[in-house]
mmCIF file of C-alpha atoms in Angstrom:
data_model
loop_
_atom_site.group_PDB
_atom_site.id
_atom_site.type_symbol
_atom_site.label_atom_id
_atom_site.label_comp_id
_atom_site.label_asym_id
_atom_site.label_seq_id
_atom_site.Cartn_x
_atom_site.Cartn_y
_atom_site.Cartn_z
ATOM 1 C CA ALA A 1 -6.496 -6.781 14.598
ATOM 2 C CA GLN A 2 -5.904 -7.928 11.083
ATOM 3 C CA SER A 3 -2.891 -9.600 9.442
ATOM 4 C CA VAL A 4 -1.443 -10.791 6.197
ATOM 5 C CA THR A 5 0.873 -13.579 5.267
ATOM 6 C CA GLN A 6 2.546 -13.494 1.961
ATOM 7 C CA LEU A 7 3.960 -17.353 1.814
ATOM 8 C CA ASP A 8 6.414 -16.479 -0.864
ATOM 9 C CA SER A 9 8.956 -13.511 -0.754
ATOM 10 C CA GLN A 10 10.316 -14.321 -4.520
ATOM 11 C CA VAL A 11 8.660 -16.084 -7.209
ATOM 12 C CA PRO A 12 10.755 -16.572 -10.320
ATOM 13 C CA VAL A 13 9.032 -17.972 -13.429
ATOM 14 C CA PHE A 14 9.323 -18.179 -17.220
ATOM 15 C CA GLU A 15 7.303 -15.940 -19.554
ATOM 16 C CA GLU A 16 4.012 -17.646 -20.617
ATOM 17 C CA ALA A 17 4.490 -20.008 -17.594
ATOM 18 C CA PRO A 18 1.174 -19.655 -15.207
ATOM 19 C CA VAL A 19 1.808 -18.182 -11.665
ATOM 20 C CA GLU A 20 0.244 -18.085 -8.150
ATOM 21 C CA LEU A 21 1.297 -15.613 -5.455
ATOM 22 C CA ARG A 22 -0.079 -16.896 -2.254
ATOM 23 C CA CYS A 23 -1.841 -14.642 0.783
ATOM 24 C CA ASN A 24 -3.336 -15.897 3.935
ATOM 25 C CA TYR A 25 -5.120 -13.343 6.412
ATOM 26 C CA SER A 26 -5.894 -13.387 9.870
ATOM 27 C CA SER A 27 -9.138 -11.351 11.252
ATOM 28 C CA SER A 28 -12.059 -11.881 13.720
ATOM 29 C CA VAL A 29 -14.673 -9.913 11.665
ATOM 30 C CA SER A 30 -15.460 -9.569 8.084
ATOM 31 C CA VAL A 31 -12.634 -7.943 5.870
ATOM 32 C CA TYR A 32 -12.171 -6.529 2.553
ATOM 33 C CA LEU A 33 -9.066 -8.036 0.478
ATOM 34 C CA PHE A 34 -6.880 -6.389 -2.174
ATOM 35 C CA TRP A 35 -3.874 -7.174 -4.090
ATOM 36 C CA TYR A 36 -1.733 -3.928 -5.191
ATOM 37 C CA VAL A 37 1.169 -4.116 -7.687
ATOM 38 C CA GLN A 38 4.468 -1.976 -7.077
ATOM 39 C CA TYR A 39 6.667 -1.203 -10.292
ATOM 40 C CA PRO A 40 10.323 -0.049 -9.555
ATOM 41 C CA ASN A 41 10.267 3.612 -8.320
ATOM 42 C CA GLN A 42 6.656 3.697 -8.391
ATOM 43 C CA GLY A 43 3.910 3.857 -5.737
ATOM 44 C CA LEU A 44 1.110 0.874 -5.479
ATOM 45 C CA GLN A 45 -1.284 0.510 -8.189
ATOM 46 C CA LEU A 46 -4.754 -1.612 -7.189
ATOM 47 C CA LEU A 47 -4.815 -4.940 -9.218
ATOM 48 C CA LEU A 48 -8.177 -6.112 -7.662
ATOM 49 C CA LYS A 49 -9.896 -6.561 -4.545
ATOM 50 C CA TYR A 50 -12.788 -8.322 -2.885
ATOM 51 C CA LEU A 51 -15.532 -6.940 -0.731
ATOM 52 C CA SER A 52 -18.412 -9.094 -1.206
ATOM 53 C CA GLY A 53 -20.523 -11.664 -3.491
ATOM 54 C CA SER A 54 -18.762 -13.719 -6.084
ATOM 55 C CA THR A 55 -15.404 -15.317 -4.775
ATOM 56 C CA LEU A 56 -13.713 -14.794 -7.729
ATOM 57 C CA VAL A 57 -12.350 -11.459 -8.853
ATOM 58 C CA GLU A 58 -10.612 -10.620 -11.882
ATOM 59 C CA SER A 59 -8.562 -7.807 -13.109
ATOM 60 C CA ILE A 60 -8.193 -6.241 -16.673
ATOM 61 C CA ASN A 61 -4.714 -7.454 -17.270
ATOM 62 C CA GLY A 62 -5.501 -11.243 -16.580
ATOM 63 C CA PHE A 63 -4.795 -11.789 -12.973
ATOM 64 C CA GLU A 64 -7.584 -13.483 -11.028
ATOM 65 C CA ALA A 65 -7.896 -13.858 -7.357
ATOM 66 C CA GLU A 66 -10.311 -16.167 -5.182
ATOM 67 C CA PHE A 67 -11.398 -15.419 -1.900
ATOM 68 C CA ASN A 68 -11.745 -18.704 0.452
ATOM 69 C CA LYS A 69 -13.221 -17.859 3.667
ATOM 70 C CA SER A 70 -12.773 -21.273 5.134
ATOM 71 C CA GLN A 71 -8.809 -20.939 4.358
ATOM 72 C CA THR A 72 -8.690 -17.422 5.140
ATOM 73 C CA SER A 73 -6.797 -16.979 1.538
ATOM 74 C CA PHE A 74 -6.964 -14.666 -1.166
ATOM 75 C CA HIS A 75 -4.106 -16.340 -3.804
ATOM 76 C CA LEU A 76 -3.474 -14.499 -6.534
ATOM 77 C CA ARG A 77 -3.133 -16.219 -10.119
ATOM 78 C CA LYS A 78 -2.144 -15.433 -13.890
ATOM 79 C CA PRO A 79 -2.418 -18.475 -16.518
ATOM 80 C CA SER A 80 0.317 -16.989 -18.424
ATOM 81 C CA VAL A 81 2.779 -14.296 -17.097
ATOM 82 C CA HIS A 82 4.596 -11.460 -19.508
ATOM 83 C CA ILE A 83 7.767 -9.723 -19.051
ATOM 84 C CA SER A 84 5.853 -6.755 -18.066
ATOM 85 C CA ASP A 85 4.390 -8.626 -14.951
ATOM 86 C CA THR A 86 7.603 -8.535 -13.587
ATOM 87 C CA ALA A 87 6.870 -6.445 -10.136
ATOM 88 C CA GLU A 88 6.300 -6.749 -6.158
ATOM 89 C CA TYR A 89 2.761 -7.734 -5.231
ATOM 90 C CA PHE A 90 1.274 -6.882 -2.037
ATOM 91 C CA CYS A 91 -1.792 -8.547 -0.538
ATOM 92 C CA ALA A 92 -3.694 -6.128 1.998
ATOM 93 C CA VAL A 93 -6.474 -6.545 4.488
ATOM 94 C CA ARG A 94 -8.838 -4.064 5.631
ATOM 95 C CA ALA A 95 -11.738 -4.559 8.079
ATOM 96 C CA SER A 96 -14.370 -1.559 8.098
ATOM 97 C CA GLY A 97 -13.148 1.298 10.426
ATOM 98 C CA ASN A 98 -9.904 0.166 10.559
ATOM 99 C CA ASP A 99 -6.390 0.962 8.898
ATOM 100 C CA MET A 100 -4.955 -1.143 5.799
ATOM 101 C CA ARG A 101 -2.575 -4.020 6.705
ATOM 102 C CA PHE A 102 -0.215 -5.045 3.931
ATOM 103 C CA GLY A 103 1.463 -8.497 3.502
ATOM 104 C CA ALA A 104 5.389 -8.442 3.194
ATOM 105 C CA GLY A 105 5.078 -8.493 -0.584
ATOM 106 C CA THR A 106 6.070 -11.210 -3.197
ATOM 107 C CA ARG A 107 8.717 -10.118 -6.010
ATOM 108 C CA LEU A 108 7.718 -11.816 -9.085
ATOM 109 C CA THR A 109 10.248 -12.037 -11.591
ATOM 110 C CA VAL A 110 9.594 -13.070 -15.053
ATOM 111 C CA LYS A 111 12.230 -14.488 -17.380
ATOM 112 C CA PRO A 112 12.481 -14.889 -20.994
ATOM 113 C CA LYS B 1 -7.903 13.568 -13.761
ATOM 114 C CA ALA B 2 -4.104 13.913 -11.961
ATOM 115 C CA GLY B 3 -3.040 11.255 -9.691
ATOM 116 C CA VAL B 4 -1.791 11.593 -6.192
ATOM 117 C CA THR B 5 1.141 14.026 -6.305
ATOM 118 C CA GLN B 6 3.967 14.203 -3.618
ATOM 119 C CA THR B 7 6.671 16.303 -3.012
ATOM 120 C CA PRO B 8 9.749 16.327 -2.676
ATOM 121 C CA ARG B 9 10.545 12.959 -4.538
ATOM 122 C CA TYR B 10 13.864 12.493 -2.908
ATOM 123 C CA LEU B 11 15.308 13.984 0.108
ATOM 124 C CA ILE B 12 18.508 13.966 2.029
ATOM 125 C CA LYS B 13 18.506 14.553 5.781
ATOM 126 C CA THR B 14 20.899 14.191 8.369
ATOM 127 C CA ARG B 15 20.335 12.786 11.824
ATOM 128 C CA GLY B 16 18.618 15.147 14.390
ATOM 129 C CA GLN B 17 17.165 17.432 11.534
ATOM 130 C CA GLN B 18 13.516 17.558 10.858
ATOM 131 C CA VAL B 19 11.576 17.106 7.755
ATOM 132 C CA THR B 20 8.151 17.923 6.243
ATOM 133 C CA LEU B 21 6.522 15.849 3.336
ATOM 134 C CA SER B 22 3.814 17.030 1.273
ATOM 135 C CA CYS B 23 0.583 15.220 -0.378
ATOM 136 C CA SER B 24 -1.773 16.386 -2.798
ATOM 137 C CA PRO B 25 -4.751 14.107 -3.249
ATOM 138 C CA ILE B 26 -6.767 13.107 -6.566
ATOM 139 C CA SER B 27 -9.220 16.148 -6.900
ATOM 140 C CA GLY B 28 -12.299 15.736 -4.990
ATOM 141 C CA HIS B 29 -10.671 13.047 -2.818
ATOM 142 C CA ARG B 30 -10.904 14.120 1.167
ATOM 143 C CA SER B 31 -9.098 11.208 2.955
ATOM 144 C CA VAL B 32 -5.440 11.025 2.761
ATOM 145 C CA SER B 33 -3.375 8.245 4.325
ATOM 146 C CA TRP B 34 0.381 7.792 5.031
ATOM 147 C CA TYR B 35 2.483 4.940 4.971
ATOM 148 C CA GLN B 36 6.175 4.190 5.461
ATOM 149 C CA GLN B 37 8.108 1.365 3.494
ATOM 150 C CA THR B 38 11.148 -0.111 4.240
ATOM 151 C CA PRO B 39 12.784 -3.112 3.186
ATOM 152 C CA GLY B 40 12.904 -4.616 6.655
ATOM 153 C CA GLN B 41 9.336 -3.802 8.014
ATOM 154 C CA GLY B 42 7.463 -3.620 4.732
ATOM 155 C CA LEU B 43 4.427 -1.136 4.531
ATOM 156 C CA GLN B 44 3.288 0.153 7.827
ATOM 157 C CA PHE B 45 0.485 2.743 8.527
ATOM 158 C CA LEU B 46 1.160 5.837 9.730
ATOM 159 C CA PHE B 47 -2.238 7.799 9.778
ATOM 160 C CA GLU B 48 -5.064 8.800 8.090
ATOM 161 C CA TYR B 49 -6.964 12.190 7.926
ATOM 162 C CA PHE B 50 -10.649 12.883 6.645
ATOM 163 C CA SER B 51 -12.049 16.576 6.718
ATOM 164 C CA GLU B 52 -8.742 17.912 8.414
ATOM 165 C CA THR B 53 -9.366 15.073 11.371
ATOM 166 C CA GLN B 54 -6.980 12.305 12.258
ATOM 167 C CA ARG B 55 -9.301 9.229 11.779
ATOM 168 C CA ASN B 56 -6.695 6.597 12.752
ATOM 169 C CA LYS B 57 -3.005 6.509 13.684
ATOM 170 C CA GLY B 58 -0.530 3.656 13.381
ATOM 171 C CA ASN B 59 2.332 2.479 16.035
ATOM 172 C CA PHE B 60 4.742 5.201 15.476
ATOM 173 C CA PRO B 61 6.781 7.378 17.891
ATOM 174 C CA GLY B 62 5.419 11.089 18.321
ATOM 175 C CA ARG B 63 8.202 12.387 16.216
ATOM 176 C CA PHE B 64 5.708 11.309 13.514
ATOM 177 C CA SER B 65 2.811 13.862 12.899
ATOM 178 C CA GLY B 66 0.736 15.192 10.362
ATOM 179 C CA ARG B 67 -2.055 17.194 9.377
ATOM 180 C CA GLN B 68 -4.594 18.072 6.822
ATOM 181 C CA PHE B 69 -5.723 21.409 5.227
ATOM 182 C CA SER B 70 -9.037 22.570 3.954
ATOM 183 C CA ASN B 71 -8.265 21.782 0.733
ATOM 184 C CA SER B 72 -7.602 18.219 1.571
ATOM 185 C CA ARG B 73 -3.991 18.486 1.179
ATOM 186 C CA SER B 74 -1.745 16.722 3.817
ATOM 187 C CA GLU B 75 1.861 16.889 5.071
ATOM 188 C CA MET B 76 3.317 14.693 7.480
ATOM 189 C CA ASN B 77 6.404 15.898 9.515
ATOM 190 C CA VAL B 78 9.102 13.673 11.330
ATOM 191 C CA SER B 79 11.243 15.270 13.910
ATOM 192 C CA THR B 80 14.674 14.410 15.122
ATOM 193 C CA LEU B 81 15.338 12.173 12.429
ATOM 194 C CA GLU B 82 16.955 8.767 13.089
ATOM 195 C CA LEU B 83 18.846 6.810 10.511
ATOM 196 C CA GLY B 84 16.047 4.116 10.778
ATOM 197 C CA ASP B 85 13.278 6.775 9.485
ATOM 198 C CA SER B 86 14.937 6.242 5.944
ATOM 199 C CA ALA B 87 12.260 4.804 3.807
ATOM 200 C CA LEU B 88 10.556 5.278 1.097
ATOM 201 C CA TYR B 89 6.662 7.405 2.632
ATOM 202 C CA LEU B 90 3.641 7.008 0.344
ATOM 203 C CA CYS B 91 0.593 8.741 0.503
ATOM 204 C CA ALA B 92 -2.800 7.413 -0.711
ATOM 205 C CA SER B 93 -6.274 9.203 -1.336
ATOM 206 C CA THR B 94 -9.726 8.062 -1.552
ATOM 207 C CA ALA B 95 -12.951 10.064 -1.872
ATOM 208 C CA VAL B 96 -14.213 9.204 1.732
ATOM 209 C CA PRO B 97 -12.579 7.052 4.222
ATOM 210 C CA GLU B 98 -14.578 3.761 3.383
ATOM 211 C CA SER B 99 -12.815 0.754 3.843
ATOM 212 C CA ARG B 100 -14.047 -0.717 1.133
ATOM 213 C CA ASP B 101 -12.627 1.976 -1.081
ATOM 214 C CA THR B 102 -9.646 1.652 -3.712
ATOM 215 C CA GLN B 103 -6.588 3.736 -2.149
ATOM 216 C CA TYR B 104 -4.881 5.502 -4.940
ATOM 217 C CA PHE B 105 -1.128 5.772 -3.912
ATOM 218 C CA GLY B 106 1.282 8.590 -5.136
ATOM 219 C CA PRO B 107 4.827 7.746 -6.175
ATOM 220 C CA GLY B 108 6.154 8.457 -2.879
ATOM 221 C CA THR B 109 9.075 10.393 -1.028
ATOM 222 C CA ARG B 110 12.213 8.730 -0.574
ATOM 223 C CA LEU B 111 13.974 9.964 2.580
ATOM 224 C CA THR B 112 17.501 9.499 3.356
ATOM 225 C CA VAL B 113 18.673 10.020 6.603
ATOM 226 C CA LEU B 114 22.718 10.365 6.962
#
């Protein structure tokens, strides 16, 4: 079975500062990795995903994540955050034929 | 294209009652998954349906059940409600149940059990 650990439950950061949200996974088989974002009173929206190929994946709003197989990590980064990035972020893993497993979430709070 | 819709958005029930939640996937999507989200347990997978057949089921008691109709709309039912069933129930759809596919989530149904 697969599992995901998000190492930080809350990350406060000032506007325009860089941020890294950490995610580690455990699996005995190859997996697909996802980052989702949830704004208050809304469902989850996909930020980016790693399926294969280049280990660095980017989203349209400036986030990027790097798949590191040796460290079984898929950390999410953004070089400069905005107030509007305040949300809860979920890392997820899925192996072929299996259901999606989510981490506990990291609440990112961007302060002015 | 309209997104995933869930009805109702909010629901208040009392212990012992039963509840049915509805999910309409994105047009053309044939796979629907359900999740329960609580502050304590986070996001937990309930079940996945494709072409009216349950493909995967999470570790929930038999009080939780679901079904999918020929038009891909899905319902989940919780019988004999308990206080611990209070949660946000999220539905997600994909075109087909490929693990690499992006799941598109609805806004959820917030169930409160009193």
